[in-house]
Coordinates of C-alpha atoms in Angstrom, one line a residue:
M286 CA 0.3 7.1 -12.1
N287 CA 3.2 8.9 -14.2
G288 CA 1.6 9.3 -18.1
G289 CA -0.5 5.8 -17.4
G290 CA 2.8 4.1 -15.8
C291 CA 3.1 2.7 -12.6
T292 CA 4.6 5.7 -10.1
V293 CA 7.3 3.6 -8.6
C294 CA 8.5 1.7 -11.6
G295 CA 7.2 3.1 -14.3
A296 CA 5.9 -0.2 -16.3
T297 CA 2.4 0.1 -18.0
T298 CA 1.1 -3.5 -16.9
F299 CA -1.0 -3.9 -14.6
D300 CA -3.2 -6.9 -12.7
A301 CA -6.7 -5.8 -12.1
P302 CA -8.8 -6.1 -10.2
V303 CA -7.0 -7.6 -7.0
L304 CA -7.5 -7.3 -3.5
G305 CA -11.5 -6.0 -4.4
R306 CA -11.0 -3.0 -7.0
L307 CA -7.4 -2.4 -6.6
A308 CA -4.5 -2.8 -9.4
R309 CA -0.7 -4.1 -9.1
C310 CA 1.8 -3.7 -11.1
Q311 CA 3.3 -6.7 -12.7
T312 CA 7.1 -5.5 -12.7
C313 CA 7.3 -4.5 -8.9
S314 CA 4.0 -5.0 -7.5
Y315 CA 3.4 -1.7 -6.2
V316 CA -0.8 -2.1 -5.4
F317 CA -2.9 1.1 -6.0
A318 CA -6.4 2.0 -6.4
P319 CA -7.1 2.9 -10.3
R320 CA -7.0 6.6 -10.9
T321 CA -10.9 6.7 -12.3
P322 CA -12.9 10.2 -12.1
A323 CA -14.7 8.5 -9.5
L324 CA -12.0 7.8 -7.3
L325 CA -10.2 11.7 -7.7
D326 CA -13.9 13.2 -6.7
D327 CA -14.2 11.4 -3.8
V328 CA -10.8 12.2 -2.8
A329 CA -11.3 15.8 -3.4
A330 CA -14.4 15.7 -0.9
L331 CA -12.7 13.3 1.4
Y332 CA -10.5 16.0 2.4
S333 CA -12.2 19.1 2.6
G334 CA -15.3 18.6 4.8
S335 CA -15.3 16.6 8.2
Y336 CA -12.6 14.6 7.5
F337 CA -11.4 14.7 11.1
T338 CA -15.3 15.0 13.1
G339 CA -17.0 12.0 11.8
A340 CA -15.5 10.9 8.4
E341 CA -12.1 9.1 9.2
F342 CA -11.5 10.1 12.5
G343 CA -15.0 10.1 15.3
D344 CA -13.7 12.9 16.9
Y345 CA -9.8 13.4 16.4
A346 CA -9.1 16.4 18.5
S347 CA -10.7 14.7 21.9
Q348 CA -7.2 11.9 20.8
R349 CA -4.6 14.5 21.6
P350 CA -3.2 12.8 24.2
T351 CA -3.2 9.5 22.5
F352 CA -1.2 10.9 19.3
A353 CA 1.1 13.2 22.0
R354 CA 2.2 9.8 22.9
N355 CA 2.5 8.3 19.7
F356 CA 4.6 11.1 18.3
R357 CA 7.1 11.7 21.2
A358 CA 7.6 7.7 20.4
Y359 CA 8.3 9.0 16.8
L360 CA 10.6 11.5 17.9
R361 CA 12.8 9.0 19.9
R362 CA 13.1 6.7 17.0
M363 CA 14.0 9.9 14.7
R364 CA 16.9 10.7 17.5
R365 CA 18.5 7.2 16.4
Y366 CA 18.7 8.7 12.6
G367 CA 20.4 11.5 14.1
A368 CA 17.6 13.9 14.2
T369 CA 17.9 15.8 16.9
G370 CA 17.6 19.6 15.9
G371 CA 17.2 22.0 12.8
R372 CA 14.1 23.2 10.6
L373 CA 11.3 20.3 10.4
F374 CA 8.5 20.5 8.2
E375 CA 5.8 18.1 7.9
V376 CA 3.6 16.9 5.7
G377 CA -0.3 16.5 6.4
C378 CA -0.3 17.8 10.1
A379 CA -3.5 17.9 11.1
Y380 CA -4.2 19.6 14.5
G381 CA -1.0 19.9 14.6
F382 CA -0.4 17.7 17.7
F383 CA 3.4 16.1 16.2
L384 CA 4.5 19.5 15.7
E385 CA 3.2 20.2 19.2
Q386 CA 5.7 17.5 20.2
A387 CA 8.5 18.3 18.0
Q388 CA 9.1 22.3 18.7
T389 CA 11.1 21.4 22.1
S390 CA 13.6 20.4 19.8
F391 CA 13.0 21.6 16.0
D392 CA 12.2 24.7 14.4
A393 CA 8.6 23.4 13.0
A394 CA 6.3 23.8 11.0
G395 CA 3.4 22.2 9.0
I396 CA 0.6 22.0 6.4
D397 CA -3.0 20.2 5.3
V398 CA -5.5 20.6 3.1
N399 CA -8.0 21.0 5.4
A400 CA -9.2 24.3 6.7
A401 CA -10.5 23.5 10.2
A402 CA -7.6 21.5 11.2
I403 CA -5.0 24.3 10.2
D404 CA -7.0 26.5 12.1
A405 CA -7.2 24.6 15.4
A406 CA -3.5 24.3 15.3
R407 CA -3.0 27.5 14.9
A408 CA -4.8 28.7 17.4
I409 CA -2.8 26.7 20.1
G410 CA 0.3 29.1 18.9
L411 CA 1.7 26.5 15.6
H412 CA 3.4 27.5 12.2
A413 CA 1.1 25.4 9.9
S414 CA -0.3 26.3 6.4
L415 CA -3.3 25.8 4.5
G416 CA -2.6 24.3 1.3
E417 CA -1.4 21.0 -1.1
F418 CA 2.3 20.5 -0.5
L419 CA 2.9 20.5 -4.2
D420 CA 3.0 23.9 -4.7
Y421 CA 4.1 25.2 -1.1
A422 CA 7.2 27.3 -1.9
A423 CA 9.9 27.0 1.4
I424 CA 12.2 30.4 2.1
A425 CA 14.6 28.1 3.2
P426 CA 15.8 24.1 2.8
F427 CA 14.6 22.0 5.9
D428 CA 16.8 19.6 7.6
V429 CA 13.7 17.2 8.3
V430 CA 10.5 16.4 6.8
C431 CA 7.9 14.0 8.3
M432 CA 4.7 12.3 6.3
W433 CA 2.6 10.2 9.1
D434 CA 0.5 7.9 7.6
T435 CA -0.3 10.4 4.8
I436 CA 1.7 8.8 1.7
E437 CA -1.0 6.3 1.2
H438 CA -3.1 9.0 0.8
V439 CA -1.7 11.1 -1.9
L440 CA -2.8 10.7 -5.7
E441 CA 0.8 11.8 -6.5
P442 CA 3.4 9.8 -4.2
R443 CA 6.5 10.2 -6.1
G444 CA 5.2 14.0 -6.7
Y445 CA 5.2 13.9 -2.6
I446 CA 8.8 12.4 -2.8
E447 CA 10.3 14.3 -4.8
K448 CA 9.0 17.9 -3.3
A449 CA 10.3 16.4 0.1
R450 CA 13.6 15.9 -1.5
A451 CA 13.3 19.2 -3.2
L452 CA 12.8 20.9 0.6
L453 CA 15.4 19.3 2.1
R454 CA 19.2 19.9 2.5
D455 CA 21.8 17.7 1.3
G456 CA 22.0 15.0 3.7
G457 CA 18.3 15.9 5.2
L458 CA 16.7 13.1 6.5
L459 CA 12.8 12.1 5.4
F460 CA 10.3 9.8 8.0
M461 CA 7.1 8.3 7.3
T462 CA 4.7 5.4 8.3
T463 CA 2.4 3.7 6.4
G464 CA 1.0 0.6 5.6
D465 CA 3.3 -2.9 4.9
I466 CA 1.2 -4.5 2.2
G467 CA 3.9 -7.3 2.0
S468 CA 2.9 -8.4 5.9
L469 CA 2.3 -11.2 7.3
V470 CA -1.1 -9.6 8.3
A471 CA -1.6 -8.1 5.0
R472 CA -0.6 -11.4 3.1
M473 CA -3.3 -13.2 5.1
R474 CA -6.0 -11.4 5.6
G475 CA -5.8 -10.4 1.5
S476 CA -9.0 -7.7 0.4
H477 CA -10.0 -7.8 4.1
W478 CA -7.2 -6.2 5.3
R479 CA -7.8 -3.2 8.0
Q480 CA -5.8 -1.2 6.1
I481 CA -7.4 -1.5 2.7
H482 CA -10.5 1.3 2.5
P483 CA -10.1 3.8 -1.0
P484 CA -11.0 6.5 -1.4
S485 CA -9.0 7.2 2.0
H486 CA -5.7 5.1 1.6
V487 CA -5.5 5.1 -2.4
N488 CA -1.6 3.6 -2.1
Y489 CA -0.5 0.3 -0.4
F490 CA 3.4 0.0 -0.3
S491 CA 5.5 -2.8 1.0
R492 CA 9.2 -2.7 2.0
A493 CA 10.5 -3.3 -1.1
T494 CA 8.4 -1.1 -3.5
I495 CA 8.4 1.7 -1.0
A496 CA 12.6 1.6 -0.8
R497 CA 12.5 1.7 -4.9
L498 CA 10.2 4.8 -5.0
L499 CA 13.0 6.7 -2.0
Q500 CA 15.9 5.1 -3.9
S501 CA 14.7 6.5 -7.8
S502 CA 14.1 9.7 -6.1
G503 CA 17.2 10.3 -5.1
F504 CA 17.2 9.3 -1.2
E505 CA 19.5 6.7 0.6
V506 CA 17.1 4.2 2.1
L507 CA 17.7 3.4 5.9
P508 CA 16.6 0.2 7.9
I509 CA 12.6 0.3 7.7
R510 CA 11.0 -1.1 11.1
S511 CA 7.5 -2.6 12.3
I512 CA 5.8 0.2 14.3
G513 CA 3.2 0.2 16.2
T514 CA 1.3 3.0 17.6
R515 CA -1.8 4.1 20.6
R516 CA -5.3 4.4 19.3
D517 CA -8.1 5.6 21.3
L518 CA -10.6 3.3 22.4
L519 CA -13.4 5.5 20.8
N520 CA -11.3 6.1 17.6
V521 CA -10.6 2.1 17.4
L522 CA -14.4 1.6 18.0
H523 CA -15.3 4.5 15.0
G524 CA -12.9 2.6 12.5
L525 CA -14.5 -0.7 12.8
A526 CA -18.2 1.1 12.8
L527 CA -17.0 2.3 9.3
F528 CA -14.3 -0.1 7.6
S529 CA -15.4 -3.8 9.1
R530 CA -16.7 -6.0 6.5
R531 CA -19.1 -7.8 9.0
P532 CA -22.5 -5.9 9.4
L533 CA -22.2 -7.0 13.3
V534 CA -19.3 -5.5 13.9
R535 CA -20.0 -2.4 12.1
H536 CA -23.6 -2.1 13.6
T537 CA -22.0 -3.0 17.3
A538 CA -19.4 -0.7 16.9
A539 CA -21.7 1.9 15.8
T540 CA -24.3 1.5 18.7
I541 CA -21.2 1.8 21.3
E542 CA -19.4 4.9 20.2
R543 CA -22.9 6.2 19.4
T544 CA -24.4 6.2 23.2
G545 CA -21.2 5.0 25.0
G546 CA -18.9 8.0 24.8
A547 CA -19.8 9.5 28.3
W548 CA -19.0 6.1 30.1
L549 CA -16.0 5.2 27.9
P550 CA -12.5 5.5 29.7
P551 CA -10.0 7.9 27.3
V552 CA -7.9 4.8 27.1
G553 CA -4.9 4.7 24.4
L554 CA -4.6 1.3 23.9
Y555 CA -1.6 0.0 22.7
I556 CA -1.5 -2.1 19.2
N557 CA 1.0 -4.0 16.6
L558 CA 0.3 -6.1 14.0
Y559 CA 3.8 -5.6 12.1
D560 CA 1.7 -4.6 9.5
T561 CA 2.8 -0.7 9.9
M562 CA 6.0 0.6 8.3
F563 CA 8.3 3.3 10.1
V564 CA 10.6 4.3 7.3
A565 CA 13.8 6.7 7.1
A566 CA 15.4 7.8 4.1
R567 CA 18.5 10.1 3.8
K568 CA 18.8 13.0 0.7
R569 CA 21.4 11.8 -1.7
P570 CA 23.6 15.1 -2.7
A571 CA 22.8 15.8 -6.6
A572 CA 25.1 14.3 -9.1

């Protein structure tokens, strides 16, 4: 929230609690986890430790082939919007699996707050920085900035969008993926929607609210599409063990994950519930 106002529209009246313990702007319908001191502490702890090795992900490194297939598909989508080369920067690059694919076409670099992830990215020869994106200083403008499943995690989403704009050349492209709380699945599931799990996810955008945020931050919004993704079977089980609202499902998934890693095949399941957005936007020149 900016000075207590809505990140998207600046309004100061909210409905709360909604969808469990979230809040919703009465003016634009942006949904978010209220920035309480407890939430701030939880977020700070979440990404500094075992986020990629047991917290959000069971074993992120083992999913490299599955992520590679997803990211090659993202690159094909990006080319449709004219992103075919130049300087690229990824926010929340983790182990560098997207940078690894992108470097065949781009001069690619990235940043993440998780030290172990950055060490892993550097170990395979990638240009990855440890730090907070809002503090990053670029030596030259970028042609492309990417945030894959990142904007829903950050406490200052407008700050991240504005920072991306500052790093882009005029006409540069911003690409993001994030959940769509306005999707049919999200509306039907309500507080049980699979993507509602603070403190990991603290922002819940619809097509309308993400477009409004981008437009008010100096971007032209290009067509927003629903996108599916491949998930490693063990990662799906880990997610169910962590976030399912049904105790039996959580227990069963945790048991299979704990005992079945040796015999479960490394299968990437393609899932498309039409509740995740692929967002593309172009930086407008300053007035």
